[in-house]
Amino acid sequence: MSAEAASIRWGADGLIPAVVQDHTSREVLMLGYMDAEALRRTLEEGRVTFWSRSRREYWRKGDTSGHAQYVRRARLDCDADTILIEVEQIGAACHTGTRTCFEEEGADGSVRGRDLPATIDASPEETTQ
């Protein structure tokens, strides 16, 4: 294991967030989560693999949709608790059919990527009660 990989600060659930960015345009495409095995697969195979928190299984972007992500660079942030993966994106990055997960309306008509207000009235603790 490289020194960089050994320095990763995994979350309590064994996962690390992975921000996916287009390597040419620098556009943020999506966010996924990886465990050590997903990261290993991503780096060794050159295709982005995530851990699905809801399905509890690995998934490689594009295996069912054909909208693949080819790794061009992977970097740890300054705290070693987030990964930035620069990719060559083929097709849509979002499961709704849009290029990014931050667009206002998905190809399926779903509303995504809405701007947040300049201020938030309630703290996160208040909104979960």
mmCIF file with all atom_site columns, C-alpha atoms in Angstrom:
data_model
loop_
_atom_site.group_PDB
_atom_site.id
_atom_site.type_symbol
_atom_site.label_atom_id
_atom_site.label_alt_id
_atom_site.label_comp_id
_atom_site.label_asym_id
_atom_site.label_entity_id
_atom_site.label_seq_id
_atom_site.pdbx_PDB_ins_code
_atom_site.Cartn_x
_atom_site.Cartn_y
_atom_site.Cartn_z
_atom_site.occupancy
_atom_site.B_iso_or_equiv
_atom_site.pdbx_formal_charge
_atom_site.auth_seq_id
_atom_site.auth_comp_id
_atom_site.auth_asym_id
_atom_site.auth_atom_id
_atom_site.pdbx_PDB_model_num
ATOM 1   C CA . MET A 1 1   ? 0.000   0.000  0.000   1.00 0.00 ? 1   MET A CA 1
ATOM 2   C CA . SER A 1 2   ? 1.355   3.437  -0.894  1.00 0.00 ? 2   SER A CA 1
ATOM 3   C CA . ALA A 1 3   ? 2.000   6.073  1.768   1.00 0.00 ? 3   ALA A CA 1
ATOM 4   C CA . GLU A 1 4   ? -0.820  8.147  0.289   1.00 0.00 ? 4   GLU A CA 1
ATOM 5   C CA . ALA A 1 5   ? -3.320  5.285  0.496   1.00 0.00 ? 5   ALA A CA 1
ATOM 6   C CA . ALA A 1 6   ? -2.215  4.503  4.048   1.00 0.00 ? 6   ALA A CA 1
ATOM 7   C CA . SER A 1 7   ? -2.925  8.108  5.057   1.00 0.00 ? 7   SER A CA 1
ATOM 8   C CA . ILE A 1 8   ? -6.589  8.043  4.003   1.00 0.00 ? 8   ILE A CA 1
ATOM 9   C CA . ARG A 1 9   ? -8.945  8.999  6.813   1.00 0.00 ? 9   ARG A CA 1
ATOM 10  C CA . TRP A 1 10  ? -11.870 6.623  6.283   1.00 0.00 ? 10  TRP A CA 1
ATOM 11  C CA . GLY A 1 11  ? -15.203 7.500  7.862   1.00 0.00 ? 11  GLY A CA 1
ATOM 12  C CA . ALA A 1 12  ? -16.630 5.510  10.764  1.00 0.00 ? 12  ALA A CA 1
ATOM 13  C CA . ASP A 1 13  ? -18.559 3.496  8.160   1.00 0.00 ? 13  ASP A CA 1
ATOM 14  C CA . GLY A 1 14  ? -15.336 2.649  6.290   1.00 0.00 ? 14  GLY A CA 1
ATOM 15  C CA . LEU A 1 15  ? -16.200 4.988  3.404   1.00 0.00 ? 15  LEU A CA 1
ATOM 16  C CA . ILE A 1 16  ? -14.721 8.122  1.920   1.00 0.00 ? 16  ILE A CA 1
ATOM 17  C CA . PRO A 1 17  ? -16.588 10.622 -0.280  1.00 0.00 ? 17  PRO A CA 1
ATOM 18  C CA . ALA A 1 18  ? -15.350 10.782 -3.871  1.00 0.00 ? 18  ALA A CA 1
ATOM 19  C CA . VAL A 1 19  ? -16.029 13.940 -5.858  1.00 0.00 ? 19  VAL A CA 1
ATOM 20  C CA . VAL A 1 20  ? -16.022 13.222 -9.586  1.00 0.00 ? 20  VAL A CA 1
ATOM 21  C CA . GLN A 1 21  ? -14.882 16.032 -11.875 1.00 0.00 ? 21  GLN A CA 1
ATOM 22  C CA . ASP A 1 22  ? -14.482 16.287 -15.646 1.00 0.00 ? 22  ASP A CA 1
ATOM 23  C CA . HIS A 1 23  ? -10.738 16.416 -16.276 1.00 0.00 ? 23  HIS A CA 1
ATOM 24  C CA . THR A 1 24  ? -11.035 18.873 -19.166 1.00 0.00 ? 24  THR A CA 1
ATOM 25  C CA . SER A 1 25  ? -13.834 21.278 -18.221 1.00 0.00 ? 25  SER A CA 1
ATOM 26  C CA . ARG A 1 26  ? -13.321 20.969 -14.422 1.00 0.00 ? 26  ARG A CA 1
ATOM 27  C CA . GLU A 1 27  ? -17.100 20.652 -14.060 1.00 0.00 ? 27  GLU A CA 1
ATOM 28  C CA . VAL A 1 28  ? -18.170 18.743 -10.935 1.00 0.00 ? 28  VAL A CA 1
ATOM 29  C CA . LEU A 1 29  ? -20.195 15.783 -12.175 1.00 0.00 ? 29  LEU A CA 1
ATOM 30  C CA . MET A 1 30  ? -21.264 13.836 -9.111  1.00 0.00 ? 30  MET A CA 1
ATOM 31  C CA . LEU A 1 31  ? -20.435 12.536 -5.652  1.00 0.00 ? 31  LEU A CA 1
ATOM 32  C CA . GLY A 1 32  ? -20.143 8.894  -4.693  1.00 0.00 ? 32  GLY A CA 1
ATOM 33  C CA . TYR A 1 33  ? -18.669 6.864  -1.840  1.00 0.00 ? 33  TYR A CA 1
ATOM 34  C CA . MET A 1 34  ? -15.826 4.374  -1.853  1.00 0.00 ? 34  MET A CA 1
ATOM 35  C CA . ASP A 1 35  ? -14.421 1.848  0.537   1.00 0.00 ? 35  ASP A CA 1
ATOM 36  C CA . ALA A 1 36  ? -10.872 0.520  0.226   1.00 0.00 ? 36  ALA A CA 1
ATOM 37  C CA . GLU A 1 37  ? -11.884 -2.143 -2.305  1.00 0.00 ? 37  GLU A CA 1
ATOM 38  C CA . ALA A 1 38  ? -13.777 0.330  -4.515  1.00 0.00 ? 38  ALA A CA 1
ATOM 39  C CA . LEU A 1 39  ? -10.776 2.639  -4.482  1.00 0.00 ? 39  LEU A CA 1
ATOM 40  C CA . ARG A 1 40  ? -8.425  -0.218 -5.331  1.00 0.00 ? 40  ARG A CA 1
ATOM 41  C CA . ARG A 1 41  ? -10.623 -1.255 -8.265  1.00 0.00 ? 41  ARG A CA 1
ATOM 42  C CA . THR A 1 42  ? -10.891 2.333  -9.468  1.00 0.00 ? 42  THR A CA 1
ATOM 43  C CA . LEU A 1 43  ? -7.139  2.886  -9.461  1.00 0.00 ? 43  LEU A CA 1
ATOM 44  C CA . GLU A 1 44  ? -6.190  -0.522 -10.868 1.00 0.00 ? 44  GLU A CA 1
ATOM 45  C CA . GLU A 1 45  ? -8.901  -0.796 -13.544 1.00 0.00 ? 45  GLU A CA 1
ATOM 46  C CA . GLY A 1 46  ? -9.062  2.871  -14.550 1.00 0.00 ? 46  GLY A CA 1
ATOM 47  C CA . ARG A 1 47  ? -12.869 2.917  -14.321 1.00 0.00 ? 47  ARG A CA 1
ATOM 48  C CA . VAL A 1 48  ? -14.667 4.519  -11.377 1.00 0.00 ? 48  VAL A CA 1
ATOM 49  C CA . THR A 1 49  ? -16.181 2.030  -8.923  1.00 0.00 ? 49  THR A CA 1
ATOM 50  C CA . PHE A 1 50  ? -18.328 3.070  -5.967  1.00 0.00 ? 50  PHE A CA 1
ATOM 51  C CA . TRP A 1 51  ? -19.843 1.408  -2.924  1.00 0.00 ? 51  TRP A CA 1
ATOM 52  C CA . SER A 1 52  ? -23.632 1.777  -2.912  1.00 0.00 ? 52  SER A CA 1
ATOM 53  C CA . ARG A 1 53  ? -24.733 2.653  0.611   1.00 0.00 ? 53  ARG A CA 1
ATOM 54  C CA . SER A 1 54  ? -28.375 1.804  -0.160  1.00 0.00 ? 54  SER A CA 1
ATOM 55  C CA . ARG A 1 55  ? -27.848 -1.460 -2.087  1.00 0.00 ? 55  ARG A CA 1
ATOM 56  C CA . ARG A 1 56  ? -24.760 -2.491 -0.091  1.00 0.00 ? 56  ARG A CA 1
ATOM 57  C CA . GLU A 1 57  ? -22.843 -3.529 -3.204  1.00 0.00 ? 57  GLU A CA 1
ATOM 58  C CA . TYR A 1 58  ? -20.171 -2.300 -5.605  1.00 0.00 ? 58  TYR A CA 1
ATOM 59  C CA . TRP A 1 59  ? -21.166 -0.590 -8.806  1.00 0.00 ? 59  TRP A CA 1
ATOM 60  C CA . ARG A 1 60  ? -19.006 0.586  -11.634 1.00 0.00 ? 60  ARG A CA 1
ATOM 61  C CA . LYS A 1 61  ? -20.243 3.684  -13.383 1.00 0.00 ? 61  LYS A CA 1
ATOM 62  C CA . GLY A 1 62  ? -21.435 2.793  -16.869 1.00 0.00 ? 62  GLY A CA 1
ATOM 63  C CA . ASP A 1 63  ? -21.837 -0.974 -16.563 1.00 0.00 ? 63  ASP A CA 1
ATOM 64  C CA . THR A 1 64  ? -25.595 -0.756 -17.094 1.00 0.00 ? 64  THR A CA 1
ATOM 65  C CA . SER A 1 65  ? -25.993 2.720  -18.623 1.00 0.00 ? 65  SER A CA 1
ATOM 66  C CA . GLY A 1 66  ? -22.967 2.785  -20.895 1.00 0.00 ? 66  GLY A CA 1
ATOM 67  C CA . HIS A 1 67  ? -22.106 6.201  -19.422 1.00 0.00 ? 67  HIS A CA 1
ATOM 68  C CA . ALA A 1 68  ? -18.618 5.349  -18.237 1.00 0.00 ? 68  ALA A CA 1
ATOM 69  C CA . GLN A 1 69  ? -16.045 7.314  -16.279 1.00 0.00 ? 69  GLN A CA 1
ATOM 70  C CA . TYR A 1 70  ? -12.385 6.768  -17.169 1.00 0.00 ? 70  TYR A CA 1
ATOM 71  C CA . VAL A 1 71  ? -9.929  7.844  -14.486 1.00 0.00 ? 71  VAL A CA 1
ATOM 72  C CA . ARG A 1 72  ? -7.408  10.469 -15.526 1.00 0.00 ? 72  ARG A CA 1
ATOM 73  C CA . ARG A 1 73  ? -6.208  11.460 -12.041 1.00 0.00 ? 73  ARG A CA 1
ATOM 74  C CA . ALA A 1 74  ? -7.093  10.753 -8.409  1.00 0.00 ? 74  ALA A CA 1
ATOM 75  C CA . ARG A 1 75  ? -6.104  13.024 -5.534  1.00 0.00 ? 75  ARG A CA 1
ATOM 76  C CA . LEU A 1 76  ? -6.644  13.236 -1.795  1.00 0.00 ? 76  LEU A CA 1
ATOM 77  C CA . ASP A 1 77  ? -7.691  16.546 -0.283  1.00 0.00 ? 77  ASP A CA 1
ATOM 78  C CA . CYS A 1 78  ? -5.565  18.308 2.346   1.00 0.00 ? 78  CYS A CA 1
ATOM 79  C CA . ASP A 1 79  ? -7.239  16.413 5.214   1.00 0.00 ? 79  ASP A CA 1
ATOM 80  C CA . ALA A 1 80  ? -7.084  13.037 3.432   1.00 0.00 ? 80  ALA A CA 1
ATOM 81  C CA . ASP A 1 81  ? -10.828 12.564 4.020   1.00 0.00 ? 81  ASP A CA 1
ATOM 82  C CA . THR A 1 82  ? -12.140 13.220 0.494   1.00 0.00 ? 82  THR A CA 1
ATOM 83  C CA . ILE A 1 83  ? -10.986 11.977 -2.894  1.00 0.00 ? 83  ILE A CA 1
ATOM 84  C CA . LEU A 1 84  ? -11.141 14.013 -6.095  1.00 0.00 ? 84  LEU A CA 1
ATOM 85  C CA . ILE A 1 85  ? -11.356 11.832 -9.168  1.00 0.00 ? 85  ILE A CA 1
ATOM 86  C CA . GLU A 1 86  ? -10.798 13.539 -12.493 1.00 0.00 ? 86  GLU A CA 1
ATOM 87  C CA . VAL A 1 87  ? -12.410 11.574 -15.299 1.00 0.00 ? 87  VAL A CA 1
ATOM 88  C CA . GLU A 1 88  ? -13.153 11.428 -18.963 1.00 0.00 ? 88  GLU A CA 1
ATOM 89  C CA . GLN A 1 89  ? -16.948 11.231 -18.835 1.00 0.00 ? 89  GLN A CA 1
ATOM 90  C CA . ILE A 1 90  ? -18.723 9.269  -21.563 1.00 0.00 ? 90  ILE A CA 1
ATOM 91  C CA . GLY A 1 91  ? -22.420 10.209 -21.643 1.00 0.00 ? 91  GLY A CA 1
ATOM 92  C CA . ALA A 1 92  ? -24.390 11.325 -18.600 1.00 0.00 ? 92  ALA A CA 1
ATOM 93  C CA . ALA A 1 93  ? -22.892 11.217 -15.106 1.00 0.00 ? 93  ALA A CA 1
ATOM 94  C CA . CYS A 1 94  ? -26.242 11.357 -13.300 1.00 0.00 ? 94  CYS A CA 1
ATOM 95  C CA . HIS A 1 95  ? -28.714 8.477  -13.090 1.00 0.00 ? 95  HIS A CA 1
ATOM 96  C CA . THR A 1 96  ? -31.415 10.958 -14.222 1.00 0.00 ? 96  THR A CA 1
ATOM 97  C CA . GLY A 1 97  ? -29.728 11.220 -17.623 1.00 0.00 ? 97  GLY A CA 1
ATOM 98  C CA . THR A 1 98  ? -28.158 14.650 -17.186 1.00 0.00 ? 98  THR A CA 1
ATOM 99  C CA . ARG A 1 99  ? -24.485 15.409 -17.617 1.00 0.00 ? 99  ARG A CA 1
ATOM 100 C CA . THR A 1 100 ? -24.104 16.242 -13.905 1.00 0.00 ? 100 THR A CA 1
ATOM 101 C CA . CYS A 1 101 ? -26.030 15.517 -10.730 1.00 0.00 ? 101 CYS A CA 1
ATOM 102 C CA . PHE A 1 102 ? -26.236 19.269 -10.128 1.00 0.00 ? 102 PHE A CA 1
ATOM 103 C CA . GLU A 1 103 ? -28.380 20.286 -13.096 1.00 0.00 ? 103 GLU A CA 1
ATOM 104 C CA . GLU A 1 104 ? -31.793 21.754 -12.398 1.00 0.00 ? 104 GLU A CA 1
ATOM 105 C CA . GLU A 1 105 ? -33.895 19.158 -14.198 1.00 0.00 ? 105 GLU A CA 1
ATOM 106 C CA . GLY A 1 106 ? -33.072 15.575 -14.992 1.00 0.00 ? 106 GLY A CA 1
ATOM 107 C CA . ALA A 1 107 ? -33.869 13.954 -18.315 1.00 0.00 ? 107 ALA A CA 1
ATOM 108 C CA . ASP A 1 108 ? -36.563 12.006 -16.434 1.00 0.00 ? 108 ASP A CA 1
ATOM 109 C CA . GLY A 1 109 ? -38.240 15.280 -15.325 1.00 0.00 ? 109 GLY A CA 1
ATOM 110 C CA . SER A 1 110 ? -36.971 15.033 -11.749 1.00 0.00 ? 110 SER A CA 1
ATOM 111 C CA . VAL A 1 111 ? -35.916 18.244 -10.039 1.00 0.00 ? 111 VAL A CA 1
ATOM 112 C CA . ARG A 1 112 ? -32.284 18.245 -8.926  1.00 0.00 ? 112 ARG A CA 1
ATOM 113 C CA . GLY A 1 113 ? -29.537 20.697 -8.275  1.00 0.00 ? 113 GLY A CA 1
ATOM 114 C CA . ARG A 1 114 ? -31.636 23.553 -6.971  1.00 0.00 ? 114 ARG A CA 1
ATOM 115 C CA . ASP A 1 115 ? -29.813 26.553 -5.552  1.00 0.00 ? 115 ASP A CA 1
ATOM 116 C CA . LEU A 1 116 ? -29.911 26.852 -1.792  1.00 0.00 ? 116 LEU A CA 1
ATOM 117 C CA . PRO A 1 117 ? -31.023 30.151 -0.286  1.00 0.00 ? 117 PRO A CA 1
ATOM 118 C CA . ALA A 1 118 ? -28.334 32.608 0.813   1.00 0.00 ? 118 ALA A CA 1
ATOM 119 C CA . THR A 1 119 ? -29.149 31.791 4.448   1.00 0.00 ? 119 THR A CA 1
ATOM 120 C CA . ILE A 1 120 ? -30.591 28.776 6.178   1.00 0.00 ? 120 ILE A CA 1
ATOM 121 C CA . ASP A 1 121 ? -32.983 29.487 9.046   1.00 0.00 ? 121 ASP A CA 1
ATOM 122 C CA . ALA A 1 122 ? -32.770 26.185 10.928  1.00 0.00 ? 122 ALA A CA 1
ATOM 123 C CA . SER A 1 123 ? -29.709 24.336 12.117  1.00 0.00 ? 123 SER A CA 1
ATOM 124 C CA . PRO A 1 124 ? -29.320 20.718 10.888  1.00 0.00 ? 124 PRO A CA 1
ATOM 125 C CA . GLU A 1 125 ? -30.284 19.471 14.364  1.00 0.00 ? 125 GLU A CA 1
ATOM 126 C CA . GLU A 1 126 ? -33.582 21.393 14.241  1.00 0.00 ? 126 GLU A CA 1
ATOM 127 C CA . THR A 1 127 ? -34.560 20.027 10.829  1.00 0.00 ? 127 THR A CA 1
ATOM 128 C CA . THR A 1 128 ? -34.120 16.378 11.839  1.00 0.00 ? 128 THR A CA 1
ATOM 129 C CA . GLN A 1 129 ? -36.460 16.558 14.823  1.00 0.00 ? 129 GLN A CA 1
#
